[in-house]
PDB file of C-alpha atoms in Angstrom:
ATOM      1  CA  MET A 154       5.893  53.532 -26.488  1.00 39.00           C
ATOM      2  CA  ALA A 155       5.145  49.949 -27.158  1.00 42.00           C
ATOM      3  CA  THR A 156       2.136  48.622 -25.000  1.00 44.00           C
ATOM      4  CA  LEU A 157       1.975  44.935 -23.507  1.00 43.00           C
ATOM      5  CA  GLU A 158      -0.196  42.602 -25.551  1.00 48.00           C
ATOM      6  CA  ARG A 159      -2.628  41.323 -22.862  1.00 47.00           C
ATOM      7  CA  ARG A 160      -3.016  37.591 -23.403  1.00 54.00           C
ATOM      8  CA  ALA A 161      -6.255  35.650 -22.527  1.00 65.00           C
ATOM      9  CA  PRO A 162      -6.497  34.263 -18.928  1.00 79.00           C
ATOM     10  CA  ALA A 163      -5.122  30.090 -19.047  1.00 88.00           C
ATOM     11  CA  LYS A 164      -7.533  27.608 -19.715  1.00 95.00           C
ATOM     12  CA  ILE A 165      -7.806  24.874 -17.473  1.00 97.00           C
ATOM     13  CA  GLY A 166      -8.637  21.142 -18.420  1.00 98.00           C
ATOM     14  CA  LEU A 167      -9.519  18.286 -16.605  1.00 98.00           C
ATOM     15  CA  ALA A 168      -8.297  14.711 -17.923  1.00 98.00           C
ATOM     16  CA  LEU A 169     -10.670  12.273 -16.264  1.00 98.00           C
ATOM     17  CA  GLY A 170      -9.595   8.554 -16.194  1.00 97.00           C
ATOM     18  CA  ALA A 171     -10.983   5.331 -16.595  1.00 96.00           C
ATOM     19  CA  GLY A 172     -11.705   2.973 -13.520  1.00 92.00           C
ATOM     20  CA  ALA A 173     -15.079   1.532 -13.502  1.00 92.00           C
ATOM     21  CA  ALA A 174     -16.817   1.680 -10.199  1.00 94.00           C
ATOM     22  CA  ARG A 175     -13.665   3.608  -8.802  1.00 95.00           C
ATOM     23  CA  GLY A 176     -14.617   6.305 -10.827  1.00 97.00           C
ATOM     24  CA  TRP A 177     -17.000   7.515  -8.241  1.00 98.00           C
ATOM     25  CA  ALA A 178     -13.705   9.473  -6.923  1.00 98.00           C
ATOM     26  CA  HIS A 179     -14.134  12.005  -9.734  1.00 98.00           C
ATOM     27  CA  ILE A 180     -16.934  13.111  -8.175  1.00 98.00           C
ATOM     28  CA  GLY A 181     -14.883  14.175  -4.857  1.00 98.00           C
ATOM     29  CA  VAL A 182     -12.149  15.534  -6.681  1.00 98.00           C
ATOM     30  CA  LEU A 183     -14.760  17.901  -8.613  1.00 98.00           C
ATOM     31  CA  ARG A 184     -16.597  18.862  -5.669  1.00 98.00           C
ATOM     32  CA  VAL A 185     -13.117  20.107  -4.099  1.00 97.00           C
ATOM     33  CA  LEU A 186     -11.859  21.477  -7.114  1.00 97.00           C
ATOM     34  CA  GLU A 187     -15.209  23.445  -7.458  1.00 96.00           C
ATOM     35  CA  ARG A 188     -15.354  24.771  -4.087  1.00 96.00           C
ATOM     36  CA  ALA A 189     -11.832  26.262  -4.629  1.00 96.00           C
ATOM     37  CA  GLY A 190     -13.025  28.121  -7.653  1.00 94.00           C
ATOM     38  CA  ILE A 191     -11.473  25.955 -10.079  1.00 95.00           C
ATOM     39  CA  VAL A 192     -13.821  25.686 -13.110  1.00 94.00           C
ATOM     40  CA  PRO A 193     -12.631  23.733 -16.108  1.00 97.00           C
ATOM     41  CA  ASP A 194     -12.836  25.140 -19.478  1.00 97.00           C
ATOM     42  CA  VAL A 195     -12.053  21.752 -21.195  1.00 98.00           C
ATOM     43  CA  ILE A 196     -12.864  18.200 -20.100  1.00 98.00           C
ATOM     44  CA  ALA A 197     -12.020  15.110 -21.945  1.00 98.00           C
ATOM     45  CA  GLY A 198     -13.267  11.925 -20.194  1.00 98.00           C
ATOM     46  CA  CYS A 199     -12.504   7.796 -20.531  1.00 98.00           C
ATOM     47  CA  SER A 200     -14.804   5.253 -19.709  1.00 96.00           C
ATOM     48  CA  VAL A 201     -16.503   6.010 -16.237  1.00 97.00           C
ATOM     49  CA  GLY A 202     -14.328   9.561 -16.388  1.00 98.00           C
ATOM     50  CA  ALA A 203     -16.653  10.471 -19.504  1.00 98.00           C
ATOM     51  CA  VAL A 204     -19.701   9.491 -17.614  1.00 98.00           C
ATOM     52  CA  VAL A 205     -18.773  11.864 -14.482  1.00 98.00           C
ATOM     53  CA  GLY A 206     -17.264  14.390 -16.875  1.00 98.00           C
ATOM     54  CA  GLY A 207     -20.096  14.655 -19.247  1.00 98.00           C
ATOM     55  CA  CYS A 208     -22.850  14.876 -16.375  1.00 97.00           C
ATOM     56  CA  TYR A 209     -20.473  17.792 -14.749  1.00 98.00           C
ATOM     57  CA  ALA A 210     -20.329  19.656 -17.977  1.00 97.00           C
ATOM     58  CA  ALA A 211     -24.195  19.154 -18.403  1.00 97.00           C
ATOM     59  CA  GLY A 212     -24.963  20.805 -14.481  1.00 96.00           C
ATOM     60  CA  LYS A 213     -25.973  17.110 -13.513  1.00 96.00           C
ATOM     61  CA  LEU A 214     -23.359  16.203 -11.050  1.00 97.00           C
ATOM     62  CA  ASP A 215     -25.827  16.348  -8.199  1.00 97.00           C
ATOM     63  CA  GLU A 216     -28.144  13.983  -9.567  1.00 96.00           C
ATOM     64  CA  LEU A 217     -25.157  11.808 -10.562  1.00 97.00           C
ATOM     65  CA  GLU A 218     -24.004  11.884  -7.074  1.00 97.00           C
ATOM     66  CA  ALA A 219     -27.134  11.284  -5.453  1.00 97.00           C
ATOM     67  CA  PHE A 220     -27.678   8.266  -8.114  1.00 95.00           C
ATOM     68  CA  ALA A 221     -24.288   6.930  -7.065  1.00 97.00           C
ATOM     69  CA  LEU A 222     -25.058   7.027  -3.363  1.00 97.00           C
ATOM     70  CA  SER A 223     -28.178   5.464  -3.933  1.00 96.00           C
ATOM     71  CA  LEU A 224     -27.034   2.393  -5.260  1.00 94.00           C
ATOM     72  CA  ASP A 225     -26.779  -0.936  -3.360  1.00 93.00           C
ATOM     73  CA  LYS A 226     -26.070  -4.348  -4.566  1.00 90.00           C
ATOM     74  CA  ARG A 227     -29.625  -5.313  -5.452  1.00 90.00           C
ATOM     75  CA  ARG A 228     -30.154  -2.096  -7.151  1.00 91.00           C
ATOM     76  CA  VAL A 229     -26.685  -2.531  -9.258  1.00 89.00           C
ATOM     77  CA  MET A 230     -28.020  -5.903 -10.419  1.00 86.00           C
ATOM     78  CA  GLY A 231     -31.124  -4.297 -11.345  1.00 87.00           C
ATOM     79  CA  LEU A 232     -29.701  -2.329 -13.494  1.00 85.00           C
ATOM     80  CA  LEU A 233     -27.569  -5.045 -15.453  1.00 80.00           C
ATOM     81  CA  ASP A 234     -29.831  -6.606 -18.452  1.00 80.00           C
ATOM     82  CA  PHE A 235     -27.697  -9.705 -19.531  1.00 77.00           C
ATOM     83  CA  HIS A 236     -28.621 -11.504 -22.247  1.00 77.00           C
ATOM     84  CA  ILE A 237     -27.124 -14.079 -24.817  1.00 73.00           C
ATOM     85  CA  GLY A 238     -25.818 -13.786 -28.237  1.00 70.00           C
ATOM     86  CA  GLY A 239     -24.729 -10.458 -28.010  1.00 74.00           C
ATOM     87  CA  SER A 240     -21.542  -8.753 -28.407  1.00 75.00           C
ATOM     88  CA  GLY A 241     -21.211  -8.703 -24.574  1.00 72.00           C
ATOM     89  CA  LEU A 242     -22.624  -9.980 -21.535  1.00 74.00           C
ATOM     90  CA  ILE A 243     -24.763  -6.775 -20.794  1.00 80.00           C
ATOM     91  CA  ALA A 244     -27.062  -5.274 -23.590  1.00 77.00           C
ATOM     92  CA  GLY A 245     -26.972  -1.714 -21.806  1.00 81.00           C
ATOM     93  CA  ASP A 246     -30.436  -0.486 -22.530  1.00 86.00           C
ATOM     94  CA  ARG A 247     -31.260  -0.283 -18.617  1.00 87.00           C
ATOM     95  CA  LEU A 248     -28.062   2.100 -18.207  1.00 89.00           C
ATOM     96  CA  ARG A 249     -29.126   3.841 -21.472  1.00 89.00           C
ATOM     97  CA  ARG A 250     -32.801   4.605 -20.294  1.00 91.00           C
ATOM     98  CA  LEU A 251     -31.397   5.670 -17.017  1.00 89.00           C
ATOM     99  CA  LEU A 252     -28.652   8.610 -18.522  1.00 92.00           C
ATOM    100  CA  GLU A 253     -31.296   9.595 -20.916  1.00 91.00           C
ATOM    101  CA  ARG A 254     -33.872  10.646 -18.003  1.00 91.00           C
ATOM    102  CA  ASP A 255     -31.353  13.541 -17.297  1.00 89.00           C
ATOM    103  CA  LEU A 256     -29.564  13.588 -20.634  1.00 94.00           C
ATOM    104  CA  SER A 257     -31.735  12.813 -23.438  1.00 89.00           C
ATOM    105  CA  GLU A 258     -31.726  16.273 -25.047  1.00 89.00           C
ATOM    106  CA  GLN A 259     -27.803  17.014 -24.580  1.00 96.00           C
ATOM    107  CA  ARG A 260     -25.628  17.385 -27.296  1.00 97.00           C
ATOM    108  CA  ILE A 261     -21.708  17.851 -26.744  1.00 98.00           C
ATOM    109  CA  GLU A 262     -21.510  20.903 -28.918  1.00 97.00           C
ATOM    110  CA  ASP A 263     -23.935  22.736 -27.026  1.00 97.00           C
ATOM    111  CA  LEU A 264     -22.213  21.956 -23.461  1.00 97.00           C
ATOM    112  CA  ALA A 265     -21.117  25.024 -21.672  1.00 93.00           C
ATOM    113  CA  VAL A 266     -17.665  23.175 -21.224  1.00 96.00           C
ATOM    114  CA  ARG A 267     -15.511  21.851 -24.338  1.00 97.00           C
ATOM    115  CA  PHE A 268     -16.309  18.378 -23.735  1.00 98.00           C
ATOM    116  CA  ALA A 269     -14.654  14.884 -25.254  1.00 98.00           C
ATOM    117  CA  ALA A 270     -15.599  11.459 -24.202  1.00 98.00           C
ATOM    118  CA  ILE A 271     -12.717   8.918 -25.553  1.00 98.00           C
ATOM    119  CA  ALA A 272     -13.778   5.223 -27.372  1.00 98.00           C
ATOM    120  CA  THR A 273     -11.957   2.963 -29.341  1.00 97.00           C
ATOM    121  CA  GLU A 274     -12.947   1.748 -32.664  1.00 97.00           C
ATOM    122  CA  LEU A 275     -13.648  -1.757 -33.039  1.00 94.00           C
ATOM    123  CA  GLY A 276     -11.292  -3.702 -35.746  1.00 92.00           C
ATOM    124  CA  THR A 277      -9.164  -0.827 -36.360  1.00 96.00           C
ATOM    125  CA  GLY A 278      -8.204   0.536 -32.681  1.00 95.00           C
ATOM    126  CA  HIS A 279      -8.453   4.182 -33.757  1.00 97.00           C
ATOM    127  CA  GLU A 280      -8.875   6.228 -30.924  1.00 97.00           C
ATOM    128  CA  ILE A 281     -11.927   7.934 -31.418  1.00 98.00           C
ATOM    129  CA  TRP A 282     -12.422  11.691 -29.740  1.00 98.00           C
ATOM    130  CA  LEU A 283     -16.215  12.082 -29.851  1.00 98.00           C
ATOM    131  CA  THR A 284     -16.821  15.980 -29.361  1.00 97.00           C
ATOM    132  CA  ARG A 285     -19.980  16.261 -30.925  1.00 97.00           C
ATOM    133  CA  GLY A 286     -23.368  14.326 -31.169  1.00 97.00           C
ATOM    134  CA  PRO A 287     -25.704  13.150 -28.313  1.00 97.00           C
ATOM    135  CA  LEU A 288     -23.959  12.872 -25.097  1.00 97.00           C
ATOM    136  CA  VAL A 289     -25.679   9.785 -23.838  1.00 97.00           C
ATOM    137  CA  GLU A 290     -24.313   7.664 -27.139  1.00 97.00           C
ATOM    138  CA  ALA A 291     -20.845   8.942 -26.664  1.00 97.00           C
ATOM    139  CA  MET A 292     -20.607   8.172 -22.981  1.00 97.00           C
ATOM    140  CA  ARG A 293     -22.102   4.570 -23.869  1.00 96.00           C
ATOM    141  CA  ALA A 294     -19.372   4.201 -26.294  1.00 97.00           C
ATOM    142  CA  SER A 295     -16.816   5.388 -23.799  1.00 97.00           C
ATOM    143  CA  TYR A 296     -17.383   2.501 -21.215  1.00 95.00           C
ATOM    144  CA  ALA A 297     -18.220  -0.155 -23.286  1.00 93.00           C
ATOM    145  CA  LEU A 298     -15.756  -2.870 -21.898  1.00 89.00           C
ATOM    146  CA  PRO A 299     -15.190  -5.303 -24.154  1.00 87.00           C
ATOM    147  CA  GLY A 300     -16.672  -8.908 -23.276  1.00 81.00           C
ATOM    148  CA  LEU A 301     -18.999  -7.252 -20.593  1.00 84.00           C
ATOM    149  CA  PHE A 302     -21.070  -4.427 -22.408  1.00 88.00           C
ATOM    150  CA  ASP A 303     -21.991  -4.519 -26.377  1.00 90.00           C
ATOM    151  CA  PRO A 304     -19.985  -2.341 -28.779  1.00 93.00           C
ATOM    152  CA  VAL A 305     -21.941   0.887 -29.238  1.00 95.00           C
ATOM    153  CA  ARG A 306     -22.734   1.955 -33.359  1.00 95.00           C
ATOM    154  CA  LEU A 307     -22.567   5.808 -33.712  1.00 94.00           C
ATOM    155  CA  GLY A 308     -22.441   6.642 -37.594  1.00 91.00           C
ATOM    156  CA  ARG A 309     -20.577   3.735 -39.469  1.00 92.00           C
ATOM    157  CA  ARG A 310     -18.413   3.102 -36.680  1.00 95.00           C
ATOM    158  CA  TRP A 311     -18.931   0.158 -33.644  1.00 96.00           C
ATOM    159  CA  LEU A 312     -17.009   1.729 -30.881  1.00 97.00           C
ATOM    160  CA  MET A 313     -15.886   0.385 -27.597  1.00 96.00           C
ATOM    161  CA  ASP A 314     -14.150   1.637 -24.339  1.00 95.00           C
ATOM    162  CA  GLY A 315     -11.573   4.130 -24.605  1.00 96.00           C
ATOM    163  CA  ALA A 316      -9.640   2.738 -21.876  1.00 94.00           C
ATOM    164  CA  LEU A 317      -7.628   0.533 -24.424  1.00 94.00           C
ATOM    165  CA  VAL A 318      -6.018   3.066 -26.071  1.00 95.00           C
ATOM    166  CA  ASN A 319      -6.217   6.427 -23.793  1.00 96.00           C
ATOM    167  CA  PRO A 320      -6.979   5.556 -19.914  1.00 95.00           C
ATOM    168  CA  ILE A 321      -6.221   9.126 -19.033  1.00 97.00           C
ATOM    169  CA  PRO A 322      -6.776  11.588 -22.176  1.00 97.00           C
ATOM    170  CA  ILE A 323      -4.267  14.279 -21.401  1.00 97.00           C
ATOM    171  CA  THR A 324      -3.541  14.705 -25.159  1.00 97.00           C
ATOM    172  CA  ALA A 325      -7.223  15.227 -25.850  1.00 97.00           C
ATOM    173  CA  ALA A 326      -7.638  17.741 -23.134  1.00 98.00           C
ATOM    174  CA  ARG A 327      -4.524  19.875 -24.673  1.00 97.00           C
ATOM    175  CA  ALA A 328      -5.762  19.564 -28.533  1.00 97.00           C
ATOM    176  CA  LEU A 329      -9.107  20.714 -27.137  1.00 97.00           C
ATOM    177  CA  GLY A 330      -7.068  24.252 -26.120  1.00 96.00           C
ATOM    178  CA  ALA A 331      -6.476  23.452 -22.446  1.00 97.00           C
ATOM    179  CA  ASP A 332      -3.512  25.346 -21.061  1.00 96.00           C
ATOM    180  CA  ILE A 333      -2.925  23.679 -18.084  1.00 96.00           C
ATOM    181  CA  VAL A 334      -4.169  19.773 -17.819  1.00 97.00           C
ATOM    182  CA  ILE A 335      -4.735  18.168 -14.219  1.00 97.00           C
ATOM    183  CA  CYS A 336      -5.673  14.436 -14.592  1.00 97.00           C
ATOM    184  CA  VAL A 337      -7.169  11.993 -12.372  1.00 98.00           C
ATOM    185  CA  ASN A 338      -5.654   8.437 -12.259  1.00 96.00           C
ATOM    186  CA  LEU A 339      -8.092   6.028 -11.029  1.00 94.00           C
ATOM    187  CA  ASN A 340      -5.157   3.313 -11.212  1.00 88.00           C
ATOM    188  CA  GLY A 341      -1.948   5.077 -10.014  1.00 83.00           C
ATOM    189  CA  ASP A 342      -2.309   3.111  -6.378  1.00 76.00           C
ATOM    190  CA  LEU A 343      -2.675  -0.174  -8.033  1.00 66.00           C
ATOM    191  CA  ARG A 344      -0.291  -3.287  -7.682  1.00 58.00           C
ATOM    192  CA  VAL A 345      -0.426  -3.948 -11.554  1.00 56.00           C
ATOM    193  CA  ARG A 346       3.895  -3.172 -12.236  1.00 58.00           C
ATOM    194  CA  GLY A 347       5.018  -5.888 -14.600  1.00 60.00           C
ATOM    195  CA  THR A 348       8.584  -6.560 -15.574  1.00 61.00           C
ATOM    196  CA  VAL A 349      10.426  -8.659 -18.090  1.00 60.00           C
ATOM    197  CA  ILE A 350      10.972 -12.292 -16.560  1.00 58.00           C
ATOM    198  CA  GLN A 351      13.659 -13.745 -18.552  1.00 60.00           C
ATOM    199  CA  SER A 352      13.246 -17.634 -17.227  1.00 55.00           C
ATOM    200  CA  SER A 353       9.541 -18.679 -17.950  1.00 52.00           C
ATOM    201  CA  TRP A 354      10.016 -22.096 -16.096  1.00 52.00           C
ATOM    202  CA  ALA A 355      13.134 -22.239 -13.786  1.00 47.00           C
ATOM    203  CA  GLU A 356      12.168 -19.381 -11.025  1.00 51.00           C
ATOM    204  CA  ALA A 357       8.626 -20.603  -9.949  1.00 50.00           C
ATOM    205  CA  GLN A 358       6.418 -18.365  -8.333  1.00 51.00           C
ATOM    206  CA  SER A 359       6.209 -18.839  -4.119  1.00 51.00           C
ATOM    207  CA  ASP A 360       3.017 -20.686  -2.930  1.00 52.00           C
ATOM    208  CA  GLU A 361       2.232 -17.206  -1.240  1.00 51.00           C
ATOM    209  CA  MET A 362       1.769 -15.636  -4.742  1.00 47.00           C
ATOM    210  CA  VAL A 363      -0.119 -17.724  -6.508  1.00 46.00           C
ATOM    211  CA  GLU A 364      -2.466 -17.987  -3.240  1.00 49.00           C
ATOM    212  CA  ALA A 365      -2.664 -13.834  -3.751  1.00 47.00           C
ATOM    213  CA  VAL A 366      -3.410 -14.005  -7.577  1.00 46.00           C
ATOM    214  CA  MET A 367      -6.315 -17.071  -6.637  1.00 45.00           C
ATOM    215  CA  GLU A 368      -7.838 -14.497  -3.957  1.00 47.00           C
ATOM    216  CA  GLU A 369      -7.817 -11.424  -5.512  1.00 46.00           C
ATOM    217  CA  PRO A 370     -10.780 -11.909  -7.524  1.00 46.00           C
ATOM    218  CA  ARG A 371     -12.995 -11.489  -4.458  1.00 44.00           C
ATOM    219  CA  ARG A 372     -12.662  -7.970  -4.282  1.00 49.00           C
ATOM    220  CA  TRP A 373     -14.131  -7.654  -7.740  1.00 46.00           C
ATOM    221  CA  GLY A 374     -17.259  -7.208  -6.979  1.00 54.00           C
ATOM    222  CA  LEU A 375     -21.100  -7.918  -7.942  1.00 53.00           C
ATOM    223  CA  PHE A 376     -20.227  -9.818 -11.033  1.00 55.00           C
ATOM    224  CA  ASN A 377     -17.611 -12.708  -9.806  1.00 57.00           C
ATOM    225  CA  PRO A 378     -20.775 -14.852  -8.908  1.00 56.00           C
ATOM    226  CA  MET A 379     -21.837 -14.522 -12.175  1.00 53.00           C
ATOM    227  CA  LEU A 380     -18.847 -14.887 -14.004  1.00 54.00           C
ATOM    228  CA  ASP A 381     -18.118 -18.027 -11.887  1.00 56.00           C
ATOM    229  CA  ALA A 382     -21.644 -19.307 -12.688  1.00 53.00           C
ATOM    230  CA  ALA A 383     -20.639 -19.135 -16.436  1.00 51.00           C
ATOM    231  CA  GLU A 384     -17.271 -20.995 -16.032  1.00 51.00           C
ATOM    232  CA  ARG A 385     -18.639 -23.879 -14.168  1.00 55.00           C
ATOM    233  CA  LEU A 386     -21.381 -24.283 -17.029  1.00 50.00           C
ATOM    234  CA  ARG A 387     -18.369 -24.197 -19.653  1.00 51.00           C
ATOM    235  CA  ARG A 388     -16.510 -26.635 -17.510  1.00 54.00           C
ATOM    236  CA  GLY A 389     -19.564 -29.107 -17.281  1.00 57.00           C
ATOM    237  CA  GLY A 390     -20.047 -28.282 -13.409  1.00 57.00           C
ATOM    238  CA  ARG A 391     -15.942 -29.222 -12.490  1.00 58.00           C
ATOM    239  CA  LYS A 392     -14.243 -26.510 -10.563  1.00 57.00           C
ATOM    240  CA  ALA A 393     -11.557 -24.973 -12.358  1.00 54.00           C
ATOM    241  CA  ALA A 394      -8.044 -25.869 -11.610  1.00 59.00           C
ATOM    242  CA  GLY A 395      -6.721 -22.417 -12.283  1.00 65.00           C
ATOM    243  CA  PRO A 396      -7.851 -19.006 -12.312  1.00 65.00           C
ATOM    244  CA  GLY A 397     -11.420 -18.277 -14.020  1.00 64.00           C
ATOM    245  CA  ILE A 398     -12.952 -16.400 -16.101  1.00 65.00           C
ATOM    246  CA  ALA A 399     -13.604 -13.415 -14.015  1.00 62.00           C
ATOM    247  CA  SER A 400      -9.790 -13.532 -12.890  1.00 66.00           C
ATOM    248  CA  VAL A 401      -8.887 -13.879 -16.572  1.00 73.00           C
ATOM    249  CA  MET A 402     -11.269 -10.775 -17.908  1.00 71.00           C
ATOM    250  CA  VAL A 403     -10.448  -8.257 -15.180  1.00 72.00           C
ATOM    251  CA  ASP A 404      -6.675  -8.824 -14.783  1.00 75.00           C
ATOM    252  CA  ALA A 405      -6.632  -8.582 -18.712  1.00 78.00           C
ATOM    253  CA  PHE A 406      -7.761  -5.347 -18.594  1.00 77.00           C
ATOM    254  CA  ASN A 407      -6.123  -4.010 -15.649  1.00 78.00           C
ATOM    255  CA  ILE A 408      -2.873  -5.161 -17.186  1.00 81.00           C
ATOM    256  CA  THR A 409      -3.633  -3.719 -20.418  1.00 82.00           C
ATOM    257  CA  GLN A 410      -5.403  -0.204 -19.266  1.00 83.00           C
ATOM    258  CA  ASP A 411      -1.802  -0.135 -16.785  1.00 84.00           C
ATOM    259  CA  ARG A 412       0.783  -0.468 -20.129  1.00 87.00           C
ATOM    260  CA  VAL A 413      -1.196   2.080 -21.822  1.00 90.00           C
ATOM    261  CA  ALA A 414      -1.724   4.600 -19.065  1.00 90.00           C
ATOM    262  CA  ARG A 415       2.045   4.649 -18.269  1.00 89.00           C
ATOM    263  CA  SER A 416       3.223   4.998 -21.894  1.00 90.00           C
ATOM    264  CA  ARG A 417       0.657   7.763 -22.239  1.00 92.00           C
ATOM    265  CA  LEU A 418       1.675   9.838 -19.084  1.00 91.00           C
ATOM    266  CA  ALA A 419       5.580   9.217 -20.079  1.00 91.00           C
ATOM    267  CA  GLY A 420       4.876  10.846 -23.452  1.00 91.00           C
ATOM    268  CA  ASP A 421       2.567  13.541 -22.307  1.00 91.00           C
ATOM    269  CA  PRO A 422       2.391  14.437 -18.933  1.00 94.00           C
ATOM    270  CA  PRO A 423      -0.201  16.061 -17.071  1.00 96.00           C
ATOM    271  CA  ASP A 424       0.916  19.762 -15.333  1.00 96.00           C
ATOM    272  CA  ALA A 425      -0.759  18.129 -12.212  1.00 96.00           C
ATOM    273  CA  MET A 426      -2.104  14.422 -11.293  1.00 96.00           C
ATOM    274  CA  VAL A 427      -4.221  13.335  -8.485  1.00 97.00           C
ATOM    275  CA  CYS A 428      -4.081   9.508  -7.512  1.00 95.00           C
ATOM    276  CA  PRO A 429      -6.652   8.269  -5.283  1.00 95.00           C
ATOM    277  CA  LYS A 430      -5.916   5.461  -3.167  1.00 93.00           C
ATOM    278  CA  LEU A 431      -8.429   3.224  -4.792  1.00 92.00           C
ATOM    279  CA  ALA A 432      -6.366  -0.476  -4.494  1.00 87.00           C
ATOM    280  CA  SER A 433      -9.365  -1.615  -2.135  1.00 89.00           C
ATOM    281  CA  ILE A 434     -11.809  -0.667  -4.603  1.00 90.00           C
ATOM    282  CA  GLY A 435     -13.028  -3.568  -6.711  1.00 84.00           C
ATOM    283  CA  LEU A 436     -13.283  -2.765 -10.246  1.00 84.00           C
ATOM    284  CA  PHE A 437     -17.333  -3.490 -10.127  1.00 86.00           C
ATOM    285  CA  GLU A 438     -18.045  -2.464  -6.756  1.00 91.00           C
ATOM    286  CA  PHE A 439     -20.477   0.449  -7.514  1.00 93.00           C
ATOM    287  CA  HIS A 440     -22.206   0.301  -4.355  1.00 94.00           C
ATOM    288  CA  ARG A 441     -19.081   1.649  -2.573  1.00 96.00           C
ATOM    289  CA  ALA A 442     -19.729   5.249  -4.099  1.00 97.00           C
ATOM    290  CA  ALA A 443     -19.612   6.601  -0.730  1.00 98.00           C
ATOM    291  CA  GLU A 444     -15.725   5.541   0.360  1.00 97.00           C
ATOM    292  CA  CYS A 445     -14.927   6.521  -3.485  1.00 98.00           C
ATOM    293  CA  ILE A 446     -16.144   9.809  -3.204  1.00 98.00           C
ATOM    294  CA  ASP A 447     -14.236  10.388   0.113  1.00 98.00           C
ATOM    295  CA  LEU A 448     -11.562   8.856  -0.976  1.00 97.00           C
ATOM    296  CA  GLY A 449     -11.448  11.418  -4.067  1.00 98.00           C
ATOM    297  CA  ARG A 450     -11.929  14.334  -2.028  1.00 98.00           C
ATOM    298  CA  ALA A 451      -9.204  13.416   0.437  1.00 97.00           C
ATOM    299  CA  VAL A 452      -6.598  13.134  -2.052  1.00 97.00           C
ATOM    300  CA  ALA A 453      -8.114  16.447  -3.861  1.00 97.00           C
ATOM    301  CA  GLU A 454      -8.030  18.219  -1.000  1.00 97.00           C
ATOM    302  CA  ARG A 455      -4.144  17.582  -0.068  1.00 96.00           C
ATOM    303  CA  SER A 456      -3.494  18.198  -3.791  1.00 95.00           C
ATOM    304  CA  LEU A 457      -5.222  21.378  -3.810  1.00 96.00           C
ATOM    305  CA  PRO A 458      -2.192  23.756  -2.483  1.00 95.00           C
ATOM    306  CA  ASP A 459       0.274  22.561  -5.277  1.00 93.00           C
ATOM    307  CA  VAL A 460      -2.871  22.714  -7.760  1.00 94.00           C
ATOM    308  CA  LEU A 461      -3.639  26.327  -6.949  1.00 94.00           C
ATOM    309  CA  ASP A 462      -0.170  27.260  -6.971  1.00 92.00           C
ATOM    310  CA  LEU A 463       0.054  25.806 -10.702  1.00 90.00           C
ATOM    311  CA  VAL A 464      -3.066  27.628 -11.574  1.00 88.00           C
ATOM    312  CA  GLY A 465      -1.814  30.884 -10.110  1.00 83.00           C
ATOM    313  CA  GLU A 466       1.632  30.906 -11.829  1.00 70.00           C
ATOM    314  CA  ARG A 467       0.045  30.083 -15.335  1.00 65.00           C
ATOM    315  CA  ALA A 468      -2.495  32.710 -14.642  1.00 56.00           C
ATOM    316  CA  GLN A 469       0.285  35.339 -13.620  1.00 54.00           C
ATOM    317  CA  VAL A 470       2.205  34.458 -17.107  1.00 51.00           C
ATOM    318  CA  ALA A 471      -0.887  34.710 -19.448  1.00 49.00           C
ATOM    319  CA  GLY A 472      -1.988  38.171 -17.759  1.00 49.00           C
TER     320      GLY A 472
END
């Protein structure tokens, strides 16, 4: 008589997306999943998703949450070591030392959870999956936003923010062995949904639309005064007639990330997607951690029944 082959339980993967300060929402999502008994076997993180996912994999989520909740505007600015002559506005040494305080001895291959941090290689544009080596250096490479942070050299490669090529690394989570992939999309609530406008002149924008574009950077947080000051210096003290450097940098990043994320999601959709409502949170408003965590927790609780059903179905198939 033939015997049924017994399969291993389905492996759960998390793909934690990019989104700068909005990434504190990952903490709220992880807390809800943890409380429900959903423990990931695989975590792939990009940018801030690599930071939160790496801390979770290293057993340091409590410390990260306490740090995030301790931030105010003054402390955030104190962590930023601005410099002139580098490849970015911020050297990143203060943030590196802060991460090393709890993670200096951690190597990715020694973590209890399979982990990958996504980065982009400068020059080639290659998507780099960092699955070995010092955890802190992998995190730094994954969040090195071009123009803001200096690129990070690992081996022979200069690396920068992974959001340029794979903002929500579902493919990496699957490749690392996940049977079920739950992704957290931090930018699904944003109103960056471009289309093709065939007439570039005749169809002028309304005055209301132009004013909205000019006002939008006010929500982008602590870097605005610094970037605006740099813009005034560049213009010799004259007030800018159009969008300033803050508007251009952040809008370009949002647009690029949105296009890449939509393309990647269409090509390899997750089994479940959690989208916190984060449009009101500025990209660099790291001092609003409590709000972000609550928003992540709220959406995860709403999504939990569907996630539990999905995990239960896959477990029955694999059992």
